[in-house]
Tab-separated table of C-alpha atoms and ligand atoms in Angstrom:
chain	number	residue	atom	x	y	z
A	1	MET	CA	-19.514	-27.187	-1.388
A	2	GLY	CA	-16.400	-28.900	-0.150
A	3	SER	CA	-14.761	-25.774	1.180
A	4	THR	CA	-14.427	-24.674	4.777
A	5	GLY	CA	-13.958	-21.240	6.228
A	6	ASN	CA	-12.900	-20.335	9.756
A	7	GLY	CA	-14.751	-17.312	11.133
A	8	PHE	CA	-12.212	-14.795	12.315
A	9	ALA	CA	-13.854	-13.521	15.481
A	10	GLY	CA	-12.881	-15.389	18.635
A	11	ASP	CA	-10.195	-17.393	16.835
A	12	ARG	CA	-7.135	-16.595	18.945
A	13	ALA	CA	-4.642	-18.680	17.011
A	14	ALA	CA	-1.418	-17.013	15.963
A	15	THR	CA	-0.144	-17.010	12.392
A	16	ILE	CA	3.360	-16.478	11.077
A	17	SER	CA	3.775	-13.662	8.585
A	18	GLY	CA	7.223	-13.014	7.144
A	19	GLY	CA	8.796	-14.630	10.192
A	20	THR	CA	6.725	-12.554	12.638
A	21	VAL	CA	4.225	-14.216	14.973
A	22	VAL	CA	0.937	-12.372	14.575
A	23	ASP	CA	-1.868	-12.563	17.133
A	24	LYS	CA	-4.970	-12.853	14.960
A	25	ASP	CA	-7.256	-10.990	17.373
A	26	VAL	CA	-4.836	-8.064	17.530
A	27	ASP	CA	-4.488	-8.124	13.748
A	28	PHE	CA	-8.255	-8.142	13.404
A	29	ALA	CA	-8.656	-5.162	15.742
A	30	ASN	CA	-5.849	-3.177	14.085
A	31	TYR	CA	-6.243	-4.101	10.438
A	32	PHE	CA	-9.235	-6.135	9.314
A	33	CYS	CA	-11.941	-4.337	11.284
A	34	THR	CA	-12.228	-1.356	8.913
A	35	TYR	CA	-12.714	-3.698	5.939
A	36	GLY	CA	-15.877	-4.952	7.657
A	37	PHE	CA	-17.589	-1.592	6.979
A	38	LEU	CA	-19.417	-0.849	3.734
A	39	TYR	CA	-18.294	2.800	3.794
A	40	HIS	CA	-14.700	1.605	3.519
A	41	GLN	CA	-15.437	-0.853	0.712
A	42	LYS	CA	-17.358	1.966	-1.027
A	43	GLU	CA	-14.259	4.192	-0.933
A	44	MET	CA	-12.411	1.546	-2.950
A	45	LEU	CA	-15.399	0.931	-5.224
A	46	CYS	CA	-15.471	4.684	-6.017
A	47	ASP	CA	-11.823	4.761	-7.125
A	48	ARG	CA	-12.315	4.977	-10.900
A	49	VAL	CA	-8.687	4.290	-11.799
A	50	ARG	CA	-8.684	1.129	-9.694
A	51	MET	CA	-12.124	-0.011	-10.859
A	52	ASP	CA	-11.543	0.664	-14.570
A	53	SER	CA	-8.190	-1.127	-14.491
A	54	TYR	CA	-9.527	-4.311	-12.890
A	55	TYR	CA	-12.713	-4.192	-14.994
A	56	ASN	CA	-10.759	-3.846	-18.239
A	57	ALA	CA	-8.212	-6.439	-17.136
A	58	VAL	CA	-11.002	-8.998	-16.677
A	59	PHE	CA	-13.270	-8.147	-19.604
A	60	ASP	CA	-10.499	-7.492	-22.146
A	61	ASN	CA	-9.021	-10.886	-21.251
A	62	LYS	CA	-12.072	-13.111	-21.035
A	63	HIS	CA	-10.013	-16.042	-22.345
A	64	HIS	CA	-8.388	-16.211	-18.896
A	65	PHE	CA	-11.783	-16.534	-17.194
A	66	ASP	CA	-14.158	-18.293	-19.586
A	67	GLY	CA	-14.874	-21.803	-18.235
A	68	LYS	CA	-12.059	-21.453	-15.649
A	69	THR	CA	-11.765	-21.687	-11.875
A	70	VAL	CA	-10.881	-18.477	-10.049
A	71	LEU	CA	-9.871	-17.548	-6.500
A	72	ASP	CA	-10.506	-13.988	-5.312
A	73	VAL	CA	-8.260	-13.358	-2.286
A	74	GLY	CA	-9.949	-10.809	0.002
A	75	THR	CA	-13.156	-10.430	-1.950
A	76	GLY	CA	-14.522	-7.574	0.207
A	77	SER	CA	-17.841	-6.602	-1.395
A	78	GLY	CA	-17.346	-9.390	-3.931
A	79	ILE	CA	-16.816	-7.098	-6.903
A	80	LEU	CA	-13.863	-8.884	-8.509
A	81	ALA	CA	-15.458	-12.305	-7.995
A	82	ILE	CA	-18.669	-11.059	-9.627
A	83	TRP	CA	-16.748	-9.736	-12.634
A	84	ALA	CA	-14.903	-13.057	-12.932
A	85	GLY	CA	-18.296	-14.811	-12.911
A	86	GLN	CA	-19.716	-12.406	-15.494
A	87	ALA	CA	-16.657	-13.027	-17.678
A	88	GLY	CA	-17.667	-16.697	-17.822
A	89	ALA	CA	-15.779	-18.399	-14.975
A	90	ARG	CA	-17.032	-21.900	-14.222
A	91	LYS	CA	-16.402	-21.468	-10.486
A	92	VAL	CA	-15.183	-18.574	-8.356
A	93	TYR	CA	-14.055	-18.984	-4.736
A	94	ALA	CA	-14.413	-15.588	-3.061
A	95	VAL	CA	-12.611	-15.586	0.284
A	96	GLU	CA	-13.054	-12.757	2.785
A	97	ALA	CA	-11.807	-12.580	6.374
A	98	THR	CA	-14.430	-10.165	7.694
A	99	LYS	CA	-18.203	-10.179	8.013
A	100	MET	CA	-18.227	-8.243	4.706
A	101	SER	CA	-18.536	-11.775	3.338
A	102	GLU	CA	-22.253	-11.654	4.251
A	103	HIS	CA	-22.789	-8.555	2.081
A	104	ALA	CA	-20.712	-10.137	-0.693
A	105	ARG	CA	-22.916	-13.254	-0.598
A	106	GLU	CA	-26.039	-11.098	-0.886
A	107	LEU	CA	-24.549	-9.139	-3.767
A	108	VAL	CA	-23.597	-12.326	-5.605
A	109	LYS	CA	-27.162	-13.613	-5.239
A	110	ALA	CA	-28.684	-10.296	-6.319
A	111	ASN	CA	-26.590	-10.554	-9.485
A	112	ASN	CA	-27.650	-14.158	-10.160
A	113	LEU	CA	-24.197	-15.637	-9.734
A	114	GLN	CA	-24.871	-17.809	-6.672
A	115	ASP	CA	-24.309	-20.978	-8.728
A	116	VAL	CA	-20.860	-19.772	-9.805
A	117	VAL	CA	-19.463	-17.607	-7.001
A	118	GLU	CA	-19.013	-19.231	-3.596
A	119	VAL	CA	-18.288	-16.722	-0.850
A	120	ILE	CA	-16.227	-18.206	1.971
A	121	GLU	CA	-15.784	-16.333	5.234
A	122	GLY	CA	-12.341	-16.894	6.675
A	123	SER	CA	-8.723	-16.013	6.471
A	124	ILE	CA	-7.215	-17.304	3.209
A	125	GLU	CA	-4.416	-18.918	5.207
A	126	ASP	CA	-6.988	-21.188	6.944
A	127	VAL	CA	-9.381	-21.944	4.116
A	128	THR	CA	-9.428	-25.279	2.288
A	129	LEU	CA	-10.666	-25.333	-1.307
A	130	PRO	CA	-11.832	-28.511	-3.056
A	131	GLU	CA	-9.647	-27.877	-6.118
A	132	LYS	CA	-6.771	-25.819	-7.514
A	133	VAL	CA	-7.593	-22.738	-9.597
A	134	ASP	CA	-6.613	-21.312	-13.001
A	135	VAL	CA	-6.605	-17.677	-11.870
A	136	ILE	CA	-5.929	-15.824	-8.636
A	137	ILE	CA	-7.338	-12.315	-8.646
A	138	SER	CA	-6.824	-9.947	-5.736
A	139	GLU	CA	-6.649	-6.287	-4.907
A	140	TRP	CA	-4.001	-6.471	-2.222
A	141	MET	CA	-2.092	-3.209	-2.706
A	142	GLY	CA	-1.619	-0.852	0.239
A	143	TYR	CA	-0.100	2.615	0.399
A	144	PHE	CA	3.210	2.596	-1.472
A	145	LEU	CA	2.309	-0.938	-2.586
A	146	LEU	CA	3.490	-2.953	0.383
A	147	ARG	CA	1.901	-1.274	3.416
A	148	GLU	CA	-0.641	-3.678	4.973
A	149	SER	CA	1.523	-6.691	3.931
A	150	MET	CA	-1.581	-8.267	2.405
A	151	PHE	CA	0.471	-9.619	-0.472
A	152	ASP	CA	1.834	-12.246	1.965
A	153	SER	CA	-1.664	-13.746	2.001
A	154	VAL	CA	-1.855	-13.736	-1.811
A	155	ILE	CA	1.510	-15.500	-2.029
A	156	CYS	CA	0.292	-18.072	0.499
A	157	ALA	CA	-2.874	-18.601	-1.604
A	158	ARG	CA	-0.811	-18.875	-4.807
A	159	ASP	CA	1.511	-21.489	-3.352
A	160	ARG	CA	-1.395	-23.568	-2.072
A	161	TRP	CA	-4.101	-23.150	-4.693
A	162	LEU	CA	-2.813	-21.956	-8.089
A	163	LYS	CA	-2.353	-24.596	-10.783
A	164	PRO	CA	1.190	-24.716	-12.234
A	165	THR	CA	-0.282	-23.240	-15.436
A	166	GLY	CA	-2.243	-20.564	-13.557
A	167	VAL	CA	-2.140	-16.775	-13.913
A	168	MET	CA	-2.056	-13.979	-11.375
A	169	TYR	CA	-4.238	-10.834	-11.577
A	170	PRO	CA	-2.301	-8.539	-11.343
A	171	SER	CA	0.806	-10.258	-12.692
A	172	ASN	CA	3.476	-7.619	-11.971
A	173	ALA	CA	4.084	-4.697	-9.641
A	174	ARG	CA	6.640	-1.883	-9.356
A	175	MET	CA	7.530	0.779	-6.801
A	176	TRP	CA	8.762	4.213	-7.863
A	177	LEU	CA	10.555	7.069	-6.109
A	178	ALA	CA	11.095	10.657	-7.292
A	179	PRO	CA	12.264	13.996	-5.855
A	180	MET	CA	9.427	16.433	-5.224
A	181	ARG	CA	8.489	19.893	-3.956
A	182	SER	CA	5.543	20.777	-1.759
A	183	ARG	CA	4.418	23.474	0.677
A	184	LEU	CA	3.606	20.619	3.057
A	185	ALA	CA	7.236	20.701	4.209
A	186	ASP	CA	6.824	24.261	5.592
A	187	GLN	CA	3.405	23.480	6.997
A	188	LYS	CA	4.572	20.411	8.902
A	189	MET	CA	7.590	22.300	10.268
A	190	SER	CA	5.358	25.114	11.489
A	191	ASP	CA	2.847	22.625	13.002
A	192	HIS	CA	5.746	20.994	14.849
A	193	GLU	CA	7.017	24.343	16.160
A	194	GLY	CA	3.457	25.206	17.253
A	195	ALA	CA	3.111	21.927	19.149
A	196	MET	CA	6.430	22.467	20.953
A	197	GLY	CA	5.551	26.124	21.760
A	198	ASP	CA	2.280	24.887	23.230
A	199	TRP	CA	4.189	22.308	25.316
A	200	PHE	CA	6.326	24.991	26.970
A	201	CYS	CA	3.179	27.041	27.833
A	202	PHE	CA	1.698	23.852	29.293
A	203	LEU	CA	4.825	23.327	31.440
A	204	ASP	CA	4.573	26.884	32.848
A	205	GLU	CA	0.870	26.567	33.587
A	206	THR	CA	1.188	23.151	35.230
A	207	LYS	CA	3.967	24.440	37.485
A	208	THR	CA	2.087	27.634	38.379
A	209	ASN	CA	-1.392	26.146	38.824
A	210	TYR	CA	-0.650	22.676	40.154
A	211	GLY	CA	2.865	22.874	41.609
A	212	VAL	CA	4.365	20.077	39.476
A	213	ASP	CA	7.393	20.519	37.243
A	214	MET	CA	6.887	18.387	34.131
A	215	SER	CA	9.947	19.564	32.223
A	216	VAL	CA	11.599	16.157	32.630
A	217	LEU	CA	9.073	14.956	29.997
A	218	THR	CA	10.201	17.503	27.397
A	219	LYS	CA	12.620	15.108	25.671
A	220	PRO	CA	10.190	12.190	25.164
A	221	PHE	CA	7.393	14.596	24.211
A	222	SER	CA	9.669	16.272	21.685
A	223	GLU	CA	10.678	12.897	20.190
A	224	GLU	CA	7.034	11.877	19.934
A	225	GLN	CA	6.106	15.127	18.178
A	226	LYS	CA	9.094	14.963	15.843
A	227	LYS	CA	8.076	11.485	14.754
A	228	TYR	CA	4.466	12.582	14.250
A	229	TYR	CA	5.043	15.866	12.381
A	230	LEU	CA	8.387	15.416	10.656
A	231	GLN	CA	9.079	11.708	10.232
A	232	THR	CA	5.722	10.180	9.360
A	233	SER	CA	5.200	9.934	5.622
A	234	LEU	CA	2.120	11.681	4.302
A	235	TRP	CA	-0.624	10.735	1.900
A	236	ASN	CA	-0.816	13.230	-0.940
A	237	ASN	CA	-2.117	13.510	-4.470
A	238	LEU	CA	0.657	15.425	-6.170
A	239	HIS	CA	0.377	17.404	-9.379
A	240	PRO	CA	2.973	16.116	-11.887
A	241	ASN	CA	4.712	19.517	-11.816
A	242	GLN	CA	5.553	18.875	-8.150
A	243	VAL	CA	7.838	16.056	-9.286
A	244	VAL	CA	11.113	17.920	-9.805
A	245	GLY	CA	13.397	15.151	-11.094
A	246	THR	CA	13.476	11.827	-12.849
A	247	ALA	CA	11.548	8.988	-11.208
A	248	ALA	CA	13.280	5.642	-10.643
A	249	ILE	CA	12.034	2.123	-10.038
A	250	ILE	CA	13.024	0.821	-6.600
A	251	LYS	CA	11.332	-2.593	-6.689
A	252	GLU	CA	9.937	-4.937	-9.340
A	253	ILE	CA	7.756	-7.884	-8.468
A	254	ASP	CA	6.702	-10.853	-10.580
A	255	CYS	CA	3.564	-11.974	-8.750
A	256	LEU	CA	3.885	-15.517	-10.067
A	257	THR	CA	7.331	-16.192	-8.609
A	258	VAL	CA	7.992	-13.699	-5.772
A	259	THR	CA	8.363	-15.075	-2.236
A	260	VAL	CA	7.443	-13.449	1.083
A	261	ASN	CA	11.155	-13.235	1.791
A	262	ASP	CA	11.580	-11.085	-1.337
A	263	ILE	CA	9.109	-8.483	-0.065
A	264	LEU	CA	10.150	-8.329	3.587
A	265	ASN	CA	12.274	-5.346	2.683
A	266	VAL	CA	13.078	-3.055	-0.224
A	267	ARG	CA	16.664	-1.938	-0.848
A	268	ALA	CA	17.590	0.303	-3.745
A	269	SER	CA	20.435	2.568	-4.814
A	270	ILE	CA	19.119	4.869	-7.510
A	271	SER	CA	20.041	8.092	-9.189
A	272	SER	CA	17.845	10.949	-10.267
A	273	SER	CA	18.497	14.169	-12.103
A	274	ILE	CA	16.732	17.431	-11.224
A	275	SER	CA	14.599	18.458	-14.195
A	276	ALA	CA	13.021	21.642	-12.813
A	277	GLU	CA	14.817	25.015	-13.063
A	278	GLU	CA	15.691	26.635	-9.685
A	279	THR	CA	13.524	24.831	-7.138
A	280	ARG	CA	13.380	23.442	-3.621
A	281	LEU	CA	13.888	19.759	-3.009
A	282	CYS	CA	11.250	19.237	-0.310
A	283	GLY	CA	11.428	15.473	-0.175
A	284	PHE	CA	10.628	12.330	-2.129
A	285	ALA	CA	7.386	10.863	-3.400
A	286	GLY	CA	6.750	7.136	-3.643
A	287	TRP	CA	4.069	5.426	-5.701
A	288	PHE	CA	3.416	2.137	-7.475
A	289	ASP	CA	1.916	0.575	-10.556
A	290	VAL	CA	0.665	-2.921	-11.270
A	291	HIS	CA	0.212	-4.667	-14.595
A	292	PHE	CA	-2.130	-7.350	-15.836
A	293	ARG	CA	-0.111	-9.305	-18.373
A	294	GLY	CA	-1.125	-12.912	-17.708
A	295	SER	CA	1.813	-15.313	-17.821
A	296	LYS	CA	4.511	-16.147	-20.378
A	297	GLU	CA	2.657	-19.328	-21.393
A	298	ASN	CA	-0.766	-17.709	-21.218
A	299	PRO	CA	-0.359	-13.992	-21.939
A	300	ALA	CA	-3.027	-11.311	-21.762
A	301	GLN	CA	-4.705	-10.389	-25.049
A	302	GLN	CA	-4.835	-6.839	-23.760
A	303	GLU	CA	-2.265	-5.735	-21.173
A	304	ILE	CA	-3.683	-3.337	-18.597
A	305	GLU	CA	-1.810	-0.947	-16.311
A	306	LEU	CA	-3.018	0.491	-13.009
A	307	THR	CA	-0.806	3.407	-12.011
A	308	THR	CA	-0.867	5.605	-8.920
A	309	ALA	CA	1.702	8.062	-10.336
A	310	PRO	CA	0.995	11.798	-10.004
A	311	SER	CA	-1.391	12.732	-12.781
A	312	GLU	CA	-3.115	15.885	-13.947
A	313	ASP	CA	-6.250	13.988	-14.905
A	314	TYR	CA	-6.658	11.129	-12.452
A	315	SER	CA	-6.156	10.424	-8.791
A	316	THR	CA	-6.476	7.251	-6.744
A	317	HIS	CA	-7.306	6.574	-3.111
A	318	TRP	CA	-3.688	5.403	-2.740
A	319	GLY	CA	-2.291	8.792	-3.810
A	320	GLN	CA	1.439	8.990	-3.244
A	321	GLN	CA	3.460	8.619	-0.034
A	322	VAL	CA	5.518	11.730	0.630
A	323	PHE	CA	8.750	11.707	2.649
A	324	LEU	CA	9.535	15.317	3.593
A	325	LEU	CA	12.897	16.981	4.209
A	326	HIS	CA	13.302	19.579	6.963
A	327	PRO	CA	14.497	22.039	5.831
A	328	PRO	CA	14.100	21.783	2.038
A	329	ILE	CA	17.262	22.134	-0.079
A	330	SER	CA	17.772	24.505	-3.034
A	331	VAL	CA	18.507	22.570	-6.228
A	332	SER	CA	18.854	23.412	-9.922
A	333	LYS	CA	18.261	21.704	-13.222
A	334	GLY	CA	20.933	19.077	-13.920
A	335	ASP	CA	21.875	18.443	-10.268
A	336	ASP	CA	22.423	14.737	-9.706
A	337	LEU	CA	20.987	12.858	-6.760
A	338	ASN	CA	22.334	9.532	-5.521
A	339	ILE	CA	19.715	8.011	-3.293
A	340	ASN	CA	19.854	4.983	-1.023
A	341	PHE	CA	16.434	3.741	-0.076
A	342	SER	CA	15.590	1.002	2.374
A	343	MET	CA	12.210	-0.085	3.704
A	344	ASP	CA	11.528	-2.694	6.376
A	345	ARG	CA	8.466	-3.839	8.250
A	346	SER	CA	7.899	-2.282	11.648
A	347	LYS	CA	8.875	-4.693	14.418
A	348	GLN	CA	5.766	-3.702	16.401
A	349	ASN	CA	3.304	-4.168	13.526
A	350	HIS	CA	4.199	-6.178	10.441
A	351	ARG	CA	1.647	-4.225	8.367
A	352	LEU	CA	3.446	-0.870	8.870
A	353	MET	CA	6.783	0.162	7.364
A	354	GLU	CA	9.947	1.991	8.358
A	355	VAL	CA	12.041	3.752	5.755
A	356	GLU	CA	15.621	4.994	5.703
A	357	LEU	CA	16.507	7.391	2.965
A	358	SER	CA	19.923	8.906	2.381
A	359	CYS	CA	20.918	11.199	-0.440
A	360	GLU	CA	24.001	12.816	-1.892
A	361	ILE	CA	23.561	15.825	-4.187
A	362	LYS	CA	26.129	16.710	-6.840
A	363	GLN	CA	25.556	20.126	-8.374
A	364	THR	CA	26.199	20.740	-12.085
A	365	SER	CA	29.379	22.620	-11.043
A	366	GLY	CA	30.647	19.325	-9.572
A	367	LYS	CA	30.264	20.567	-5.987
A	368	LEU	CA	28.951	17.977	-3.512
A	369	LEU	CA	26.382	19.173	-0.964
A	370	LEU	CA	26.407	17.747	2.551
A	371	PRO	CA	24.722	14.317	2.333
A	372	PHE	CA	21.720	13.621	4.534
A	373	ARG	CA	20.096	10.520	6.016
A	374	ASN	CA	16.505	10.487	7.294
A	375	LYS	CA	14.245	7.959	8.962
A	376	PHE	CA	10.513	7.811	8.178
A	377	TYR	CA	7.508	5.830	9.320
A	378	ILE	CA	4.708	4.701	6.999
A	379	GLU	CA	1.890	4.410	9.558
B	1	LIG	C1	-8.222	-3.817	-0.535
B	1	LIG	S1	-9.629	-4.763	-0.101
B	1	LIG	C2	-10.228	-5.290	-1.666
B	1	LIG	C3	-11.686	-5.709	-1.642
B	1	LIG	C4	-12.242	-6.140	-2.995
B	1	LIG	N1	-11.512	-7.286	-3.535
B	1	LIG	C5	-12.211	-5.022	-4.003
B	1	LIG	O1	-11.364	-5.072	-4.896
B	1	LIG	O2	-13.000	-4.073	-3.881
B	1	LIG	C6	-8.886	-6.192	0.590
B	1	LIG	C7	-9.859	-7.159	1.247
B	1	LIG	O3	-9.146	-8.347	1.553
B	1	LIG	C8	-9.530	-8.826	2.822
B	1	LIG	N2	-8.380	-9.600	3.331
B	1	LIG	C9	-7.145	-9.145	3.621
B	1	LIG	N3	-6.356	-10.152	4.023
B	1	LIG	C10	-7.099	-11.279	3.972
B	1	LIG	C11	-6.846	-12.647	4.281
B	1	LIG	N4	-5.664	-13.028	4.738
B	1	LIG	N5	-7.843	-13.533	4.113
B	1	LIG	C12	-9.062	-13.137	3.662
B	1	LIG	N6	-9.371	-11.859	3.381
B	1	LIG	C13	-8.403	-10.935	3.528
B	1	LIG	C14	-9.837	-7.559	3.616
B	1	LIG	O4	-10.690	-7.824	4.712
B	1	LIG	C15	-10.470	-6.676	2.542
B	1	LIG	O5	-11.863	-6.833	2.499
């Protein structure tokens, strides 16, 4: 119907993402391949917080969809495109890079929307649509919002296919950071010590049994293990009482106007105050929220929020990203934290992130503790 999709497999062209040249085959093997499995789509479809937020955003704001044209960027199973169709869209273009598009097409047909929803297999960057759209809907958020860098593709779609009067679903996004406590810090430290203890046994045995001294590899092995156990951020669903100080916003995004350049990195200088009595500062937790507000000219009738903040009642498949300190630091209520946060894309893989976090702690007495600076990897 006037639209073309390039199959991904075998297409060795390179694309540019945020200034990085990306080999599409490598990207497919490293990133897209898991999205081709139904079990993975099902994990997202089972996330009630995610599902309820998008469902309510669409059906509480039918005026954005009724009789309109919609583009679903990365339709996966087709769920968001189907909802847009059920909410009265005249036409929905549902673009998916992987073979999941075949399941999406079947699902659309089984729900009698084949005359409205057109599933297109291909990368959104390569697809040509026959018209511009009123709404772009997409679930593009990765861990700590920006991991996966899928939002680049949504921005590309917006710049090419959204009418000047169009709206973005979601319309806004924010990243948050807060001090936290967790036993994970001790566990990771002990796992690291165990791995290094095991290495030294291995060195002895290799020398005794096979006559080769491998101790020259101790330094690189130790660096590798340190990165794995102590510097890689962790997925966790925290209880709110593990957040021991005020949370601060480190990035705000207006999905209608943001550029890829704006999301290549995140830089923030924030302060936080310890709110728990005597406790251990074990690290920092990062999470995000997105909002469905429509646009200034065409606002939502009902604003919807999707939050991945620590909650007693709900959890999401995104959880929170935890950046642990080794060793933890004793802090008390009223201590002030000045935190510098920076996040950049990994040079090896534009979908992964590297974080630098430094912090200065001023106790209520006025005494300054030794500042620290740590590097982390969001893998
Ligand atoms: C997080 S999933 C969301 C799937 C579905 N929209 C949902 O909400 O359940 C993102 C989907 O976007 C697809 N995707 C990511 N980047 C894409 C691109 N550049 N072009 C087309 N599809 C893409 C992935 O293959 C994946 O199926």
